[in-house]
Tab-separated table of C-alpha atoms in Angstrom:
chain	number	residue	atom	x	y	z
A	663	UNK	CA	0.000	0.000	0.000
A	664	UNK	CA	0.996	3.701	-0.901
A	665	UNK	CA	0.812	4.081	2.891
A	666	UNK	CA	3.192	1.751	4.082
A	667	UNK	CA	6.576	3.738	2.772
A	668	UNK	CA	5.215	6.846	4.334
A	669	UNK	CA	6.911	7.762	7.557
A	670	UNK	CA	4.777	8.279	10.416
A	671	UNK	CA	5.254	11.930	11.954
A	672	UNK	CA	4.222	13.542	15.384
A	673	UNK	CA	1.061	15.760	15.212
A	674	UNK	CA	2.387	17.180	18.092
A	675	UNK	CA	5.586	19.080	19.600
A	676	UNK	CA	8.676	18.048	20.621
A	677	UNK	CA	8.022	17.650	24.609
A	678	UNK	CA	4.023	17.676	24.485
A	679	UNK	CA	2.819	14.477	25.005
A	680	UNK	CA	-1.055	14.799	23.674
A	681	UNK	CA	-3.104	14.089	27.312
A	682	UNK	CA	-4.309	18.079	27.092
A	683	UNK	CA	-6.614	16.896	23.976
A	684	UNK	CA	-8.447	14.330	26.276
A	685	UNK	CA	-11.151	17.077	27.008
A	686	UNK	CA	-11.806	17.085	23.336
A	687	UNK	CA	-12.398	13.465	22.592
A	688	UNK	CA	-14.950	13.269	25.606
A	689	UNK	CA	-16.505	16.251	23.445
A	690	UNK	CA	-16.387	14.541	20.531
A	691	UNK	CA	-18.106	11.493	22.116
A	692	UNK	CA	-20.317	13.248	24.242
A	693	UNK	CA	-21.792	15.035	20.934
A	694	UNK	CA	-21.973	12.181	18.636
A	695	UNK	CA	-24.437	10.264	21.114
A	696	UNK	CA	-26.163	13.114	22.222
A	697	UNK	CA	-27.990	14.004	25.387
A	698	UNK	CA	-30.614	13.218	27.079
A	699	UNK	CA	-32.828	15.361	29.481
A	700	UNK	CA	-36.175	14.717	31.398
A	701	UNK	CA	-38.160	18.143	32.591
A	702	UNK	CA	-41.448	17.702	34.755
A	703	UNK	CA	-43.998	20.176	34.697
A	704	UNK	CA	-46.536	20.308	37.830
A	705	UNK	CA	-48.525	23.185	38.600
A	706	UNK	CA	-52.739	24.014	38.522
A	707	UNK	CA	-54.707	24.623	34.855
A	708	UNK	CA	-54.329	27.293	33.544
A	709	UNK	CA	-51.198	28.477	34.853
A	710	UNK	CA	-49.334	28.846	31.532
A	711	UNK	CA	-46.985	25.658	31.545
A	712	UNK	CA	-47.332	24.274	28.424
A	713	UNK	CA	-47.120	27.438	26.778
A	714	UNK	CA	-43.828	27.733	28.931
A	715	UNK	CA	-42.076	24.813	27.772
A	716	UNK	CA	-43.142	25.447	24.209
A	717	UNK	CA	-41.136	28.809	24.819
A	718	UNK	CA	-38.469	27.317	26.758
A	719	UNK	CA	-37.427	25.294	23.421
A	720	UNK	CA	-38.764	27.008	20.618
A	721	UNK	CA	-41.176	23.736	19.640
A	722	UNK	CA	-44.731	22.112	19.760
A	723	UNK	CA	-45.034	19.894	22.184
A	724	UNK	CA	-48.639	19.628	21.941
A	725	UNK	CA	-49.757	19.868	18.887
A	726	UNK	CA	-53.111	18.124	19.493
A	727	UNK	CA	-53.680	19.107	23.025
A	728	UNK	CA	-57.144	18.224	23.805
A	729	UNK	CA	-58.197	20.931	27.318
A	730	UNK	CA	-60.969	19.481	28.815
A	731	UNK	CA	-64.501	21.716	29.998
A	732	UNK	CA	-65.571	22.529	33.341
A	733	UNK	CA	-67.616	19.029	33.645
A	734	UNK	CA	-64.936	16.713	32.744
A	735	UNK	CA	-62.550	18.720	35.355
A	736	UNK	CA	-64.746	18.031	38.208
A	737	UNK	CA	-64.127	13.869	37.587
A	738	UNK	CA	-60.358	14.830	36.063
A	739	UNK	CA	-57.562	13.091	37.786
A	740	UNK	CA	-54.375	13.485	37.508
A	741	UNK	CA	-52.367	12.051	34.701
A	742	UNK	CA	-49.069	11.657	33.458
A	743	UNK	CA	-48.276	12.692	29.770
A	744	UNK	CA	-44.534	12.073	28.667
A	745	UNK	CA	-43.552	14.208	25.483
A	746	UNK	CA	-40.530	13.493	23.522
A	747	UNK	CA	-38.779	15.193	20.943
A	748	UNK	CA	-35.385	15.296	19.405
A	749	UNK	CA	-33.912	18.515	19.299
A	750	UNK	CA	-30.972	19.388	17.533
A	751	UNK	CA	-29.087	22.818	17.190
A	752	UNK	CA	-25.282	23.696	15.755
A	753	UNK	CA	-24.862	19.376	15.343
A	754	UNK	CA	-25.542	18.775	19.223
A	755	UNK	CA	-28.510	16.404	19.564
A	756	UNK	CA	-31.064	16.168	22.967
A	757	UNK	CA	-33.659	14.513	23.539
A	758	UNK	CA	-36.068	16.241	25.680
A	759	UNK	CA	-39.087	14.824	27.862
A	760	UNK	CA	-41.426	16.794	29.191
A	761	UNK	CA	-43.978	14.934	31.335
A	762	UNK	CA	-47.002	17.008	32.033
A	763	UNK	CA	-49.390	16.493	35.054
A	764	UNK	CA	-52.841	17.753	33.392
A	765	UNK	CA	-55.164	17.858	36.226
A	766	UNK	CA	-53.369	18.435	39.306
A	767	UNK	CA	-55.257	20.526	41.610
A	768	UNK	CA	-58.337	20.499	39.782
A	769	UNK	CA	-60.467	18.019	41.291
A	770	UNK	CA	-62.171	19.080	44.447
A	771	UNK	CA	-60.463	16.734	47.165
A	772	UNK	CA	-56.841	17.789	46.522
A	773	UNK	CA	-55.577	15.477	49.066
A	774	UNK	CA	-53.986	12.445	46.902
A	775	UNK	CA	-53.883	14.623	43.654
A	776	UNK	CA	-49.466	13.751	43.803
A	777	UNK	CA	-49.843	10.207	44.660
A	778	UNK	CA	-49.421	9.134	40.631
A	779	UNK	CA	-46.271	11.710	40.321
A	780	UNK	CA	-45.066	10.356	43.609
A	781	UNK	CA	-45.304	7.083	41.579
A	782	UNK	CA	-44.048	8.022	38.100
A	783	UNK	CA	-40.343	9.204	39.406
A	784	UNK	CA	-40.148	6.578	41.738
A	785	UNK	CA	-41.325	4.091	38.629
A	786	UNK	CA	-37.904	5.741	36.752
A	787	UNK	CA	-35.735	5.575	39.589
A	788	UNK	CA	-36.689	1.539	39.863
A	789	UNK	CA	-36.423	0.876	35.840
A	790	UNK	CA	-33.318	2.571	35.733
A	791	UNK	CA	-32.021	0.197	38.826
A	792	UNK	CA	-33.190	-2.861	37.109
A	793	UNK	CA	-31.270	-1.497	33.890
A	794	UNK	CA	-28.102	-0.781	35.931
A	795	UNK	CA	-28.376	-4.095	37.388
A	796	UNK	CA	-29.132	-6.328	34.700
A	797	UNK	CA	-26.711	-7.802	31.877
A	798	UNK	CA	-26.629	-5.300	29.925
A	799	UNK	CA	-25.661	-2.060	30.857
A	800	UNK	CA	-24.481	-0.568	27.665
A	801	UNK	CA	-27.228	1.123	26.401
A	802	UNK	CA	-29.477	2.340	29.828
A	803	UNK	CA	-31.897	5.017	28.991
A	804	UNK	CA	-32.404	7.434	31.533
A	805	UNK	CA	-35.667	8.612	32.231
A	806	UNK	CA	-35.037	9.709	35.545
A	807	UNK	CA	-36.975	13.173	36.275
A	808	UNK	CA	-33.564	15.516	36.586
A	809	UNK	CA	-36.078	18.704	37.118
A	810	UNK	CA	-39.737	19.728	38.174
A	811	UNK	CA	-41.061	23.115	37.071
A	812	UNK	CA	-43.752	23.832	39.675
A	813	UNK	CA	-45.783	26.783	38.686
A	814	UNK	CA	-47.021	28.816	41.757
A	815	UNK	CA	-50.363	30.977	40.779
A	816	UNK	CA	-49.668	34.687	40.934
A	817	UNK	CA	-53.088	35.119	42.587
A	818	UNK	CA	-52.422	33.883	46.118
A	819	UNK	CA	-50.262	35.264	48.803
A	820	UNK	CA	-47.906	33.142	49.278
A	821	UNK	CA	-47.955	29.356	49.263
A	822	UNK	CA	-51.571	27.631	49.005
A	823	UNK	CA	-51.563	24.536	51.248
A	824	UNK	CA	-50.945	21.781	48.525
A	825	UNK	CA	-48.327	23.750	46.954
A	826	UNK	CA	-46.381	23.120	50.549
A	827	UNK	CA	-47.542	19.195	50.849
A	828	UNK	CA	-46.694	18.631	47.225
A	829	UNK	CA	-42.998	20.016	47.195
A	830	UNK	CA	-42.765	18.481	51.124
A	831	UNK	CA	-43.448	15.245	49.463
A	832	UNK	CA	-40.784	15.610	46.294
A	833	UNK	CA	-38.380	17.201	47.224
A	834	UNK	CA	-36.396	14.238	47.981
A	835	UNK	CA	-36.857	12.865	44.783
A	836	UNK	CA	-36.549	15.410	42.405
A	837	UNK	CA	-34.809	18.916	42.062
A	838	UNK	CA	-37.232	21.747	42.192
A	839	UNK	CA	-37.429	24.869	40.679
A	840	UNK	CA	-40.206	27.288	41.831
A	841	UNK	CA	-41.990	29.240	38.984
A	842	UNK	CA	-44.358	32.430	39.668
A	843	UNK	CA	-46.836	31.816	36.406
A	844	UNK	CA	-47.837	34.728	34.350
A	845	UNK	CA	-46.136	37.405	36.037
A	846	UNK	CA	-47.593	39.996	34.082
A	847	UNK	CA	-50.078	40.671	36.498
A	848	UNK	CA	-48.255	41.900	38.955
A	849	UNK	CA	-46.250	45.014	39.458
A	850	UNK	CA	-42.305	45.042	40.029
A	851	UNK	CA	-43.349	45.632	43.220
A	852	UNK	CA	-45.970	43.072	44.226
A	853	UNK	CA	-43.366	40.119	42.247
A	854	UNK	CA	-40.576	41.304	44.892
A	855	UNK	CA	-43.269	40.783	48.024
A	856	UNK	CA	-44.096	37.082	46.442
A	857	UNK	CA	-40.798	35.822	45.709
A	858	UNK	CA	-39.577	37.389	49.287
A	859	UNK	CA	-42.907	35.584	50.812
A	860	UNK	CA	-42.679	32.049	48.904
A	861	UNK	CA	-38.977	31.706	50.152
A	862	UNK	CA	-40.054	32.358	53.469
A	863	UNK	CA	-42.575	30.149	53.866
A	864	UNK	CA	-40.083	27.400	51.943
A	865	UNK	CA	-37.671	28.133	54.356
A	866	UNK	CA	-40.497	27.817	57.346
A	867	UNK	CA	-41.552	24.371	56.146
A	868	UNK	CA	-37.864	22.795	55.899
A	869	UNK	CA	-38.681	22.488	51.929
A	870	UNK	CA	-35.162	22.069	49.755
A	871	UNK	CA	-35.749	23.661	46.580
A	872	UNK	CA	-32.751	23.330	43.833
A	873	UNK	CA	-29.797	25.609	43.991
A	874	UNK	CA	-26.787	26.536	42.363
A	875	UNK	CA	-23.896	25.024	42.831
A	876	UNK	CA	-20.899	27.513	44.079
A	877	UNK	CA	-18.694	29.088	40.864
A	878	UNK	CA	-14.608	27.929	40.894
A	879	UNK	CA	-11.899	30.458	41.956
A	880	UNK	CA	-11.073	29.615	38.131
A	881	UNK	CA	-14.714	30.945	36.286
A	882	UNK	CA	-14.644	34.563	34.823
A	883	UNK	CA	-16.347	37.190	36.511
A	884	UNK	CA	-19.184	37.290	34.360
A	885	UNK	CA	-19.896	34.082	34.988
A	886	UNK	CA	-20.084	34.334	38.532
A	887	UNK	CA	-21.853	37.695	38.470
A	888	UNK	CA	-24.503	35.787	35.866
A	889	UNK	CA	-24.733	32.964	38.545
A	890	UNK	CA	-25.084	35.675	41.322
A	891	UNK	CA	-28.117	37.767	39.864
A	892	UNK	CA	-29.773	33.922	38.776
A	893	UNK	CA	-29.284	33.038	43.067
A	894	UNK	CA	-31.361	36.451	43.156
A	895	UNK	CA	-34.410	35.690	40.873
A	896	UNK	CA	-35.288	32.283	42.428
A	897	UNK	CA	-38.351	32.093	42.180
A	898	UNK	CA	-38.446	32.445	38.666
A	899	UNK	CA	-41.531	35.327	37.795
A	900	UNK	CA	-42.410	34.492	33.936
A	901	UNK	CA	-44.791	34.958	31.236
A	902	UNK	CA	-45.202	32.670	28.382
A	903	UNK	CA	-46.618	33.826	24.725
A	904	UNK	CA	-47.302	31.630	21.344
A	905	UNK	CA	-47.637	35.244	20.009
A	906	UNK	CA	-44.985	37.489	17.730
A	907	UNK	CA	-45.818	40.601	17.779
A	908	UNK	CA	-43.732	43.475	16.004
A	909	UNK	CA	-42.830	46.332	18.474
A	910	UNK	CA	-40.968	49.090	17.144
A	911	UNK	CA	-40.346	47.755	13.955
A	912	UNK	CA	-38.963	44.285	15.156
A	913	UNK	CA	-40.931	40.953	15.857
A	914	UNK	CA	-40.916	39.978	19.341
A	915	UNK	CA	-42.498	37.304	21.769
A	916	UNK	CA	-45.080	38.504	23.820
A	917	UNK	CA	-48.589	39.848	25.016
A	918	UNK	CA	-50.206	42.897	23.493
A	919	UNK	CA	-52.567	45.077	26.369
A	920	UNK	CA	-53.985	48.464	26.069
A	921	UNK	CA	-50.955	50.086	27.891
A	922	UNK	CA	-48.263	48.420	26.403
A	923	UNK	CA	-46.705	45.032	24.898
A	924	UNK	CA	-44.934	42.537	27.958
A	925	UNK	CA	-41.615	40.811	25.925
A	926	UNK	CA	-41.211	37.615	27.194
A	927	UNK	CA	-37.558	37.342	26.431
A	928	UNK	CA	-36.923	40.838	27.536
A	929	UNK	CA	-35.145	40.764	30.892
A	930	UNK	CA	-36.825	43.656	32.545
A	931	UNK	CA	-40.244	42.729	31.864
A	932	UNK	CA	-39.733	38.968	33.539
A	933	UNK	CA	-37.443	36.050	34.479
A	934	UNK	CA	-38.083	33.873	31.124
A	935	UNK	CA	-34.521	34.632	29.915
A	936	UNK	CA	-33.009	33.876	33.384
A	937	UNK	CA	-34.931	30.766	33.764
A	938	UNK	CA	-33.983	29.521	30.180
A	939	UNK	CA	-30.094	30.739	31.273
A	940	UNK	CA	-30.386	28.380	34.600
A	941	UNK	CA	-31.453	25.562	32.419
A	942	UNK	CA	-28.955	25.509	30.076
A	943	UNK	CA	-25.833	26.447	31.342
A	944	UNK	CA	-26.653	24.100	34.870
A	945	UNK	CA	-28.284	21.083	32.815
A	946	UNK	CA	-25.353	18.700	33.821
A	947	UNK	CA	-25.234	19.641	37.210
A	948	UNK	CA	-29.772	18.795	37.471
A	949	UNK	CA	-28.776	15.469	35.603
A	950	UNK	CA	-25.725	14.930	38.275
A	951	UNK	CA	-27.428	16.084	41.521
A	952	UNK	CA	-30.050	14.058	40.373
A	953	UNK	CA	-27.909	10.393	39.633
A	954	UNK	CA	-25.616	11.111	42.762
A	955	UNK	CA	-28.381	12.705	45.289
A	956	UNK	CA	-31.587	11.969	45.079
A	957	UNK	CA	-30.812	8.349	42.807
A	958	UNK	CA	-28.703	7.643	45.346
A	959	UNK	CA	-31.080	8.248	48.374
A	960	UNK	CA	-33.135	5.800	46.026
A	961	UNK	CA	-31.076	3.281	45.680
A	962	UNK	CA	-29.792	3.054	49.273
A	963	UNK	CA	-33.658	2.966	50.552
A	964	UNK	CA	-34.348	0.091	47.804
A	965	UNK	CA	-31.085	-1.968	48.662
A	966	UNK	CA	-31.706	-1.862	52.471
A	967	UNK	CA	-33.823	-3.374	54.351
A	968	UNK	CA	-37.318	-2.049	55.790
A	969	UNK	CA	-36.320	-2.120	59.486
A	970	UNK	CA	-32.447	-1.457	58.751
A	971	UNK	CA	-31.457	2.280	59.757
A	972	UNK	CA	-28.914	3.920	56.745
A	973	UNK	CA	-26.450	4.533	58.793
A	974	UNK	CA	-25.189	6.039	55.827
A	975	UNK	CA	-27.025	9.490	55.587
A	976	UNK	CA	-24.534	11.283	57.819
A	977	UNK	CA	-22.075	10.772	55.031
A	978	UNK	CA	-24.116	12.163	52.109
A	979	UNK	CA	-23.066	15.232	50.104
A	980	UNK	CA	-24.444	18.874	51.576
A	981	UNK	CA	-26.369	19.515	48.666
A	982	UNK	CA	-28.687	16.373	49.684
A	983	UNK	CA	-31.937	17.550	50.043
A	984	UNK	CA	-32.789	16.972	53.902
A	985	UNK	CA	-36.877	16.992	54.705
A	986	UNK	CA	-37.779	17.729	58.218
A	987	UNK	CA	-38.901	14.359	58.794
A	988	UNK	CA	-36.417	11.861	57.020
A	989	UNK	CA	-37.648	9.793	54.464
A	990	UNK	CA	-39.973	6.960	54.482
A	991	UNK	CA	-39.210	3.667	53.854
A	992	UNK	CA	-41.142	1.909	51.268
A	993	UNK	CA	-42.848	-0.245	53.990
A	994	UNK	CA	-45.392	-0.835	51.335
A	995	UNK	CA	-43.190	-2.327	48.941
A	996	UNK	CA	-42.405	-5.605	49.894
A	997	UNK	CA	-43.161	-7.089	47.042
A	998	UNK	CA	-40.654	-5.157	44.857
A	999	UNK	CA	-38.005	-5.848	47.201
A	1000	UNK	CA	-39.026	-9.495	47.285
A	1001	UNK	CA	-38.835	-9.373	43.319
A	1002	UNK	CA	-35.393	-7.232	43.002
A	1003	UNK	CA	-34.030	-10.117	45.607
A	1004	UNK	CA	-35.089	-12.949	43.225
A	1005	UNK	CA	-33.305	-11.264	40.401
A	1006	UNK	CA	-30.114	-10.636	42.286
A	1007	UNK	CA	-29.862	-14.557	43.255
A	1008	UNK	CA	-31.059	-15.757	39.274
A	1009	UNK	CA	-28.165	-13.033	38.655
A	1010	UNK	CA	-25.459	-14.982	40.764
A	1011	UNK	CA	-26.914	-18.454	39.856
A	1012	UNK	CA	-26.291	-17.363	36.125
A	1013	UNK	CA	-22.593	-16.070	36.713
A	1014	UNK	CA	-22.233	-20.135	38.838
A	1015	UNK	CA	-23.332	-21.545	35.859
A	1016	UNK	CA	-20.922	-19.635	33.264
A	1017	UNK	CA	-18.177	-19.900	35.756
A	1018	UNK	CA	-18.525	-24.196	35.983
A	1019	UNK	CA	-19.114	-24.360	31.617
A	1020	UNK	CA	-15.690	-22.034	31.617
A	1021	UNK	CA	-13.895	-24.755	33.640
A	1022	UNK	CA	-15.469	-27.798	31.841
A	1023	UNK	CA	-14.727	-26.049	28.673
A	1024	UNK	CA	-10.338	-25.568	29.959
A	1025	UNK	CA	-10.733	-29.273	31.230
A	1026	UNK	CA	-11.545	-30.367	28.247
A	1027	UNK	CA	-9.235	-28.598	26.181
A	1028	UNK	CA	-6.698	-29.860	28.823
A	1029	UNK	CA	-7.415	-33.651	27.871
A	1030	UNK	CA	-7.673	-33.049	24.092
A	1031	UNK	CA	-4.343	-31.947	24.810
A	1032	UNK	CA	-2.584	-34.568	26.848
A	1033	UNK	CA	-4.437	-37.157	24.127
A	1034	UNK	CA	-2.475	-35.483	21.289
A	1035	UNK	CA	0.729	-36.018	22.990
């Protein structure tokens, strides 16, 4: 071949030896199988979140949304509606879930409205055990929840009573970001009071929303100044729009009222640009808080036994979210356990069994041998 008298030469300097372009293959890698990114959505009709997330990603996520009357709300309950889409922009791929909770906090007896989102993250923190403990692990899809949206209605004061018993009950599970819903009708003013009066009444009720991680010595200063003033506007006060309007002689996103047009992606009318910001630029730290906390705190409750005590939660990692009464068991699932059990011993019989065919197979081979001398 021509390419056999050529001689090989060093890409690199005299004195380099190449380990600084490591960062670049795990880019390389990283954007050739793509991402992969689960968003919840939980808040009252009504509120603006599908509109939100349509926003959030410039696409239809519903295109054939069916929004039920005031009769079929009153027997509504709540279900779960996964979404996904594949999303590509400048050659890096995601693909985005949204699950959507239509008819939370519609039906009249509001006490049990979470119990089947209670159930759908714990359902992805199980399949994604069974996937990390099965045979094979190479291609595990993770449909883990890594963040929930809950939209707080701007009418209120403060914190309605399931808004407190729902996050109480997640927040364990699931990172939360708190989102004031159509912010537009509220003053500057009356926004500051909520946001100062919501993380109040978090703080009051030991409730661990999601926060941002610390910036390195090493980040620029506009980093850390953007990471400063998005500390600042948590909760998040936004408006959502399927409208372009054309202000001024460009086309914008927003709402058009008698005294004026509110830009959603304009910064001093509302948070939508800061909440788009936190997504984005603190998506691998949601997907990693959510594998080594909360997944974790899973997977340690799952493993041990009902009546064991984790003597292991004194170790955990700060960010942990800690509720004011520590976390259930699942005395209730015995049955799983039971099941997980049986699979770990059919697991071990299997590896026996592959083990005693790999010696049969070498003693063999070993008296073929001896017969051929």
């Amino acid at each position: 071949m021509a390419t056999e008298g050529r001689s090989f030469s060093n890409p690199e300097t005299p004195g380099y030896v190449g380990f600084a372009n490591l960062p670049n293959q795990v880019h390389r890698k990283s954007v050739k199988k793509g991402f992969e990114f689960t968003l919840m959505v939980v808040g009252e009709s009504g509120l603006g979140k599908s509109t939100l997330v349509n926003n959030l990603f410039l696409t239809d996520l519903y295109p054939e949304r069916h929004i039920p009357n005031a009769i079929d709300k009153i027997k509504q309950t709540v279900k779960i509606d996964a979404s996904s889409v594949e999303i590509e922009e400048r050659g890096v791929k995601l693909r985005l879930t949204v699950v959507d909770t239509p008819g939370f906090g519609d039906s009249i007896n509001t006490g049990e409205c979470y119990a089947s989102i209670l159930q759908y993250i714990d359902e992805q923190f199980e399949r994604y055990l069974n996937d990390e403990s099965g045979l094979n692990r190479r291609n595990i899809t993770d449909n883990r929840v890594h963040a929930c949206f809950y939209f707080i209605s701007p009418a209120g004061h403060g914190l309605k009573p399931l808004d407190i018993a729902f996050m109480k009950a997640v927040h364990y599970k699931v990172n939360i970001v708190p989102v004031i819903a159509k912010a537009d009708t509220l003053t500057k003013q009356e926004v500051h009071k909520l946001k100062k009066k919501i993380l109040e009444e978090i703080r009051a009720n030991g409730i661990n929303i999601y926060t941002l991680p610390d910036c390195d010595d090493d980040e620029d200063e506009e980093f850390k100044l953007q990471c400063d003033q998005l500390k600042t506007a948590m909760p998040f006060a936004v408006v959502g729009s399927n409208q372009i309007i054309e202000v001024k002689g460009r086309k914008v996103r927003g709402r058009m009222y008698p005294w004026g047009v509110v830009e959603v992606e304009n910064p001093e009318h509302c948070d939508f640009i800061k909440l788009r910001t936190m997504l984005i630029t603190h998506m691998q730290d949601l997907q990693e808080v959510t594998h080594e906390v909360h997944y974790e705190n899973f997977r340690s409750d799952r493993l041990s036994g009902p009546g064991e005590v984790d003597e292991r939660d004194s170790g955990r990692k700060q960010r942990k979210t800690q509720s004011s009464a520590p976390p259930p068991h699942m005395n209730g699932d015995g049955d799983k356990e039971k099941a997980l059990a049986e699979k770990e011993a059919e697991l071990r019989k299997m590896q026996a069994m592959v083990a005693q065919m790999q010696a049969q197979m070498q003693a063999q081979q070993g008296a073929n041998g001896a017969q051929a001398v």
